[in-house]
Coordinates of N, CA and C in Angstrom, one line a residue:
X1 N 30.7 -41.1 7.7 CA 30.9 -41.3 8.6 C 29.6 -42.7 9.3
X2 N 29.7 -43.3 9.7 CA 28.9 -44.3 10.3 C 27.9 -44.5 11.6
X3 N 27.4 -43.6 12.4 CA 26.8 -42.8 13.2 C 25.7 -44.1 13.9
X4 N 25.6 -45.0 13.9 CA 24.4 -46.3 13.9 C 23.3 -45.8 15.6
X5 N 24.2 -44.4 16.9 CA 23.2 -44.1 17.6 C 22.4 -43.0 16.9
X6 N 23.1 -42.3 15.7 CA 21.1 -41.6 14.9 C 20.6 -41.8 14.7
X7 N 20.8 -43.1 14.5 CA 19.6 -44.0 13.4 C 18.3 -44.5 14.6
X8 N 18.4 -44.0 15.9 CA 17.0 -44.0 16.4 C 17.1 -42.7 17.1
X9 N 17.8 -41.5 15.8 CA 17.1 -40.2 17.0 C 14.8 -39.9 15.8
X10 N 14.2 -39.1 16.6 CA 13.1 -38.8 15.2 C 13.2 -37.4 15.3
X11 N 12.8 -37.3 13.8 CA 13.0 -35.2 13.4 C 12.1 -35.3 14.1
X12 N 12.1 -34.1 14.1 CA 10.4 -33.3 14.8 C 10.1 -32.5 14.2
X13 N 8.9 -32.7 14.0 CA 7.5 -33.0 13.2 C 7.9 -31.4 13.4
X14 N 7.1 -30.2 11.9 CA 6.5 -28.9 12.4 C 5.0 -29.1 12.0
X15 N 4.5 -28.4 12.6 CA 2.9 -28.4 13.2 C 2.3 -28.3 12.4
X16 N 1.2 -28.4 12.6 CA 0.3 -27.6 10.2 C 0.0 -26.3 10.9
X17 N -0.6 -25.8 10.2 CA -0.7 -24.9 10.1 C -1.5 -24.2 9.6
X18 N -2.8 -24.5 9.3 CA -3.7 -24.1 8.6 C -4.1 -22.6 8.1
X19 N -4.0 -21.9 7.3 CA -4.5 -20.2 6.9 C -5.7 -20.4 7.7
X20 N -6.0 -18.7 8.4 CA -6.6 -18.0 8.5 C -7.8 -17.6 7.0
X21 N -8.7 -17.9 6.5 CA -9.1 -17.1 5.4 C -10.3 -16.9 6.0
X22 N -11.0 -15.2 5.6 CA -12.4 -15.7 5.9 C -13.1 -16.0 4.0
X23 N -14.7 -16.2 5.2 CA -15.5 -16.1 4.0 C -15.5 -15.1 3.0
X24 N -16.3 -15.4 1.6 CA -16.9 -14.3 1.1 C -18.0 -13.1 2.2
X25 N -18.9 -14.0 2.5 CA -19.7 -12.9 3.3 C -18.7 -12.4 4.5
X26 N -17.7 -13.1 5.2 CA -17.6 -12.5 5.6 C -16.8 -11.0 5.5
X27 N -16.2 -11.6 4.8 CA -15.4 -10.4 4.0 C -16.6 -9.0 3.7
X28 N -17.9 -9.3 3.3 CA -18.7 -8.4 2.2 C -18.5 -8.1 4.0
X29 N -19.4 -8.3 4.9 CA -19.8 -7.7 6.0 C -18.7 -7.1 6.5
X30 N -18.0 -7.2 6.4 CA -16.4 -6.8 6.9 C -16.1 -5.0 5.7
X31 N -16.5 -5.3 4.7 CA -16.0 -3.6 4.3 C -17.9 -3.6 4.7
X32 N -18.8 -4.0 4.7 CA -19.3 -3.1 4.3 C -19.8 -2.2 5.3
X33 N -19.1 -2.8 7.2 CA -18.6 -1.7 8.2 C -18.0 -0.2 7.9
X34 N -17.3 -0.8 6.4 CA -16.1 0.8 6.0 C -16.7 2.0 5.8
X35 N -16.2 2.6 5.1 CA -17.1 3.6 4.4 C -15.9 4.6 3.2
X36 N -16.2 5.4 2.5 CA -15.5 5.8 1.5 C -14.2 5.4 1.5
X37 N -13.0 6.2 1.5 CA -11.7 5.8 1.5 C -11.2 4.7 2.0
X38 N -11.7 4.6 3.4 CA -10.8 3.6 4.1 C -12.0 2.1 3.4
X39 N -13.5 2.3 2.8 CA -13.7 1.1 2.1 C -12.7 0.9 0.4
X40 N -13.0 1.4 0.5 CA -11.8 1.8 -1.0 C -10.1 1.1 -0.4
X41 N -10.0 1.5 0.3 CA -9.1 0.2 0.8 C -8.6 -0.6 1.2
X42 N -9.8 -1.1 1.9 CA -9.9 -2.7 2.2 C -10.2 -3.2 0.9
X43 N -11.2 -2.9 0.3 CA -11.3 -4.4 -0.8 C -9.9 -3.8 -2.0
X44 N -8.9 -2.7 -1.7 CA -7.6 -3.0 -2.4 C -6.7 -3.6 -2.2
X45 N -7.3 -4.2 -0.8 CA -6.6 -5.1 0.2 C -7.3 -6.5 -0.2
X46 N -8.2 -7.0 -0.6 CA -8.7 -7.7 -0.6 C -8.9 -8.3 -2.0
X47 N -8.8 -6.9 -2.7 CA -8.6 -7.9 -4.6 C -7.7 -8.1 -4.8
X48 N -6.3 -7.1 -3.9 CA -5.3 -7.3 -5.0 C -3.9 -7.9 -3.9
X49 N -4.7 -8.3 -3.0 CA -3.2 -9.2 -1.9 C -2.7 -8.4 -1.6
X50 N -2.3 -7.1 -1.5 CA -1.6 -6.0 -0.7 C -1.5 -6.3 0.3
X51 N -0.5 -5.7 0.6 CA -0.2 -5.7 2.7 C -1.2 -4.1 3.2
X52 N -0.8 -4.0 4.1 CA -1.4 -2.6 4.5 C -0.6 -1.7 4.8
X53 N 0.5 -1.5 5.0 CA 2.0 -0.8 4.6 C 1.8 -0.7 3.5
X54 N 1.3 -1.4 2.1 CA 1.8 -1.1 1.5 C 1.0 -0.4 0.4
X55 N -0.6 -1.0 0.8 CA -1.6 0.1 0.5 C -1.3 1.7 0.6
X56 N -1.0 1.6 2.0 CA -0.9 3.7 2.4 C 0.0 4.3 1.4
X57 N 1.0 2.9 1.5 CA 2.5 4.3 0.7 C 2.9 4.6 -0.8
X58 N 0.8 3.7 -1.2 CA 1.0 4.3 -2.7 C 0.9 5.6 -2.9
X59 N 1.8 6.0 -3.9 CA 1.6 7.0 -5.1 C 0.4 7.2 -5.9
X60 N 0.1 8.1 -6.2 CA -0.7 9.1 -7.9 C 0.0 7.9 -8.6
X61 N 1.2 7.2 -9.3 CA 2.4 7.0 -10.1 C 1.9 5.9 -10.3
X62 N 1.6 5.6 -8.5 CA 1.2 4.2 -8.9 C 0.6 2.7 -9.5
X63 N -0.1 4.5 -9.5 CA -1.8 2.7 -10.0 C -1.3 3.5 -11.6
X64 N -1.7 2.7 -12.9 CA -1.8 2.9 -14.0 C -3.5 1.9 -14.5
X65 N -4.2 3.3 -14.2 CA -5.9 2.6 -15.0 C -6.2 2.0 -16.2
X66 N -5.2 3.0 -17.1 CA -5.1 1.8 -18.6 C -4.8 1.3 -18.6
X67 N -3.7 0.1 -17.7 CA -3.1 -1.2 -18.2 C -3.7 -2.0 -16.7
X68 N -5.0 -1.3 -15.9 CA -5.6 -1.7 -14.9 C -4.2 -2.8 -14.4
X69 N -3.0 -1.6 -13.6 CA -2.0 -2.7 -12.3 C -1.4 -1.1 -11.1
X70 N -0.9 -1.7 -10.2 CA -0.7 -1.1 -9.7 C 0.9 -1.4 -9.0
X71 N 1.4 -0.3 -8.7 CA 3.3 -0.9 -9.1 C 3.7 -0.5 -7.0
X72 N 3.7 -1.6 -7.1 CA 3.9 -1.2 -5.3 C 4.9 -1.4 -4.8
X73 N 6.0 -0.9 -4.0 CA 7.3 -0.6 -4.2 C 7.5 -0.2 -2.8
X74 N 8.8 -0.5 -2.3 CA 9.3 -1.3 -1.4 C 8.4 -2.6 -0.5
X75 N 8.5 -3.2 -0.9 CA 7.5 -4.3 -0.8 C 7.6 -4.9 0.1
X76 N 7.7 -6.1 1.1 CA 7.6 -7.4 1.9 C 9.5 -7.6 1.4
X77 N 10.1 -7.5 2.0 CA 11.9 -8.2 0.9 C 12.6 -6.7 0.5
X78 N 11.9 -5.3 0.5 CA 12.5 -4.7 -0.2 C 11.8 -4.5 -2.1
X79 N 11.0 -5.1 -1.4 CA 10.9 -5.6 -3.6 C 10.1 -5.1 -4.2
X80 N 9.8 -4.0 -5.5 CA 8.9 -4.2 -6.1 C 7.9 -4.9 -6.7
X81 N 6.7 -4.9 -7.0 CA 5.6 -5.8 -7.8 C 5.2 -5.5 -8.2
X82 N 4.7 -5.6 -8.5 CA 2.8 -4.9 -10.0 C 1.9 -6.6 -9.5
X83 N 0.9 -5.8 -9.0 CA -0.8 -6.8 -8.8 C -1.5 -5.6 -9.8
X84 N -2.6 -6.6 -10.1 CA -3.5 -5.8 -11.4 C -4.4 -5.4 -10.4
X85 N -5.5 -4.1 -10.9 CA -6.2 -3.6 -10.7 C -7.6 -4.0 -10.8
X86 N -8.4 -4.8 -9.2 CA -9.5 -5.0 -9.6 C -11.0 -4.5 -11.4
X87 N -10.9 -4.4 -12.2 CA -12.1 -3.3 -13.1 C -13.3 -2.8 -12.2
X88 N -13.8 -3.8 -11.3 CA -14.9 -3.5 -10.0 C -13.9 -2.2 -9.7
X89 N -13.0 -2.4 -9.7 CA -12.7 -1.1 -8.2 C -12.2 0.3 -9.6
X90 N -11.9 0.0 -10.7 CA -11.6 1.2 -11.0 C -12.4 2.8 -10.7
X91 N -13.3 2.4 -11.0 CA -14.1 3.8 -10.5 C -13.8 4.3 -9.8
X92 N -14.3 3.7 -8.5 CA -13.5 4.5 -7.4 C -12.1 5.2 -7.4
X93 N -11.3 4.5 -7.7 CA -10.1 4.6 -7.7 C -10.0 6.1 -8.9
X94 N -10.8 6.0 -9.7 CA -10.4 7.4 -10.1 C -11.2 8.2 -9.3
X95 N -12.2 8.5 -8.1 CA -12.4 9.4 -7.7 C -11.9 9.9 -6.6
X96 N -11.1 8.8 -5.6 CA -10.0 9.0 -5.1 C -8.9 9.8 -6.1
X97 N -8.5 9.7 -7.3 CA -7.8 10.0 -7.9 C -8.1 11.8 -8.4
X98 N -9.4 11.9 -9.0 CA -9.9 13.1 -9.0 C -10.0 14.5 -7.5
X99 N -10.1 13.5 -6.2 CA -10.0 14.0 -4.7 C -8.4 14.1 -4.6
X100 N -7.4 13.0 -4.5 CA -6.2 13.8 -4.6 C -5.6 14.7 -5.3
X101 N -6.1 15.1 -6.3 CA -5.8 15.9 -7.4 C -6.5 17.6 -7.0
X102 N -7.9 17.3 -6.8 CA -8.4 18.9 -6.3 C -7.2 18.7 -4.5
X103 N -7.5 17.9 -3.8 CA -6.3 18.1 -3.1 C -5.1 18.6 -3.0
X104 N -4.4 18.4 -3.5 CA -2.6 18.5 -4.6 C -2.8 19.8 -5.0
X105 N -3.8 20.4 -5.3 CA -3.8 21.8 -6.1 C -3.9 22.9 -4.9
X106 N -5.0 21.9 -3.9 CA -5.6 23.4 -2.9 C -3.4 24.0 -2.1
X107 N -3.4 22.4 -1.9 CA -1.5 22.1 -1.4 C -0.9 23.4 -2.1
X108 N -0.6 23.0 -3.4 CA 0.5 24.0 -4.2 C -0.8 25.0 -4.2
X109 N -1.7 25.4 -4.1 CA -2.1 26.6 -4.1 C -1.7 27.5 -2.7
X110 N -1.7 27.3 -1.9 CA -1.6 27.5 -0.4 C 0.1 27.3 0.1
X111 N 0.7 27.1 -1.0 CA 2.2 27.4 -1.3 C 2.6 26.6 -0.1
X112 N 2.2 25.1 0.1 CA 2.4 23.9 1.2 C 4.2 22.9 0.1
X113 N 4.9 22.6 1.3 CA 6.1 21.9 1.0 C 5.2 20.7 0.2
X114 N 5.7 19.8 -1.0 CA 6.2 18.8 -0.9 C 5.1 17.7 0.2
X115 N 5.4 16.5 -0.6 CA 5.9 15.0 -0.1 C 7.2 14.5 0.6
X116 N 6.8 13.5 1.3 CA 7.9 12.7 1.7 C 8.3 12.2 0.5
X117 N 9.8 12.0 -0.1 CA 10.3 11.0 -1.5 C 11.8 10.6 -0.5
X118 N 11.6 8.8 -1.4 CA 12.3 8.2 -1.4 C 13.1 8.7 -1.0
X119 N 14.4 7.9 0.1 CA 16.3 8.1 -0.4 C 16.7 9.3 -0.6
X120 N 16.7 9.3 -1.3 CA 18.1 10.5 -1.6 C 17.1 11.3 -3.0
X121 N 16.2 10.6 -3.9 CA 15.7 11.5 -4.6 C 15.6 13.0 -4.5
X122 N 15.0 13.7 -3.4 CA 14.6 15.0 -3.5 C 15.9 15.5 -3.6
X123 N 17.2 15.4 -3.0 CA 18.3 15.9 -3.6 C 18.8 15.8 -5.0
X124 N 18.1 14.3 -6.0 CA 18.6 14.4 -7.2 C 17.1 15.6 -7.8
X125 N 16.3 14.8 -7.3 CA 15.4 15.5 -8.7 C 14.4 16.8 -7.6
X126 N 15.2 17.9 -7.4 CA 14.8 18.9 -6.3 C 13.3 19.4 -7.3
X127 N 12.5 19.8 -6.2 CA 10.9 19.7 -7.2 C 9.9 19.1 -7.4
X128 N 10.5 17.5 -7.5 CA 10.1 16.5 -8.2 C 8.9 15.7 -6.5
X129 N 9.1 16.7 -5.5 CA 8.4 16.8 -3.8 C 6.3 17.0 -4.2
X130 N 6.5 18.7 -5.2 CA 6.0 18.4 -5.3 C 4.9 18.3 -6.5
X131 N 5.4 18.1 -7.6 CA 4.4 17.1 -8.2 C 3.0 15.9 -8.3
X132 N 1.6 16.0 -8.6 CA 0.7 15.1 -8.7 C 1.5 13.6 -8.3
X133 N 2.6 13.6 -9.5 CA 2.7 11.9 -9.7 C 3.0 11.7 -8.2
X134 N 3.9 12.4 -7.5 CA 4.5 11.5 -6.1 C 3.6 11.9 -4.7
X135 N 2.2 12.5 -5.1 CA 1.5 12.7 -3.9 C 1.1 11.4 -4.0
X136 N 0.1 11.2 -2.2 CA 0.0 9.7 -1.5 C -1.5 9.4 -2.8
X137 N -1.7 8.4 -2.9 CA -3.3 7.9 -3.7 C -4.0 8.3 -2.2
X138 N -3.8 8.0 -1.1 CA -4.2 8.1 0.6 C -3.6 8.9 1.5
X139 N -3.1 10.6 1.0 CA -3.1 11.1 1.9 C -3.2 11.4 3.1
X140 N -2.5 11.6 4.3 CA -3.2 12.1 5.5 C -4.3 13.7 5.5
X141 N -4.7 13.9 6.5 CA -6.1 15.3 6.2 C -4.7 16.1 7.3
X142 N -4.3 16.1 8.0 CA -3.1 16.9 8.4 C -1.6 16.7 8.1
X143 N -1.0 18.1 8.6 CA 0.7 18.2 7.5 C 1.2 17.8 9.0
X144 N 2.1 17.6 9.2 CA 3.6 16.5 9.4 C 3.6 17.8 11.3
X145 N 4.4 18.0 12.5 CA 4.9 18.7 12.6 C 5.6 19.3 12.7
X146 N 6.6 19.0 12.3 CA 8.0 18.8 11.7 C 8.3 20.3 11.0
X147 N 8.5 19.5 9.4 CA 8.7 20.7 8.0 C 6.9 19.9 7.3
X148 N 6.1 21.1 7.6 CA 4.8 21.0 7.1 C 4.7 20.4 5.4
X149 N 5.2 18.9 5.4 CA 4.4 17.9 4.4 C 3.5 17.0 5.3
X150 N 2.5 16.7 3.4 CA 1.7 15.7 3.1 C 2.2 14.1 3.5
X151 N 2.0 13.4 5.2 CA 2.5 12.3 4.8 C 0.7 10.9 4.9
X152 N 1.5 10.3 4.0 CA 0.0 9.1 4.0 C -0.8 9.1 5.3
X153 N -1.8 8.4 4.5 CA -3.2 8.5 5.9 C -2.1 7.3 6.6
X154 N -2.0 7.6 8.2 CA -1.4 6.9 9.0 C -1.8 5.7 9.7
X155 N -4.3 5.9 8.9 CA -4.5 4.9 10.2 C -5.7 4.2 9.0
X156 N -5.9 2.9 8.3 CA -7.0 2.8 7.5 C -8.1 2.7 8.0
X157 N -8.2 2.8 9.5 CA -9.2 3.0 10.2 C -9.7 4.4 10.5
X158 N -10.8 4.8 10.2 CA -11.2 6.4 11.2 C -11.5 6.8 12.5

């Protein structure tokens, strides 16, 4: 159908938006202000392209040092994906895993319940919530108020 009045209409233009990207010097300055676990989180975010919540929700089983790979579960769009673990971060991740293993052992010795499990997995596999594989890579310091479970760290800032 010919509609001559449409010939004079002009399509709306999308504004050009350039992404905001920090310079390497700015990134180094930000990371230098962080320490300990928070610096490791910052380095992971920068080096892997993970989003903040993806980093906070990492489990021990999601890190494969041998393959230098991190599995990100339920990311954007509720999809799983894999990303590379930068070689420079491997020693830091190994230290974090050792610290997490010590905390996990302490929790098990104290008879504390395990961690929060996804969906119905806790019903499907009872006791799996107490395994090291499902323990958080960045566990919170305190237990939850309701059922005494350990949740991931809630904020990357000290």
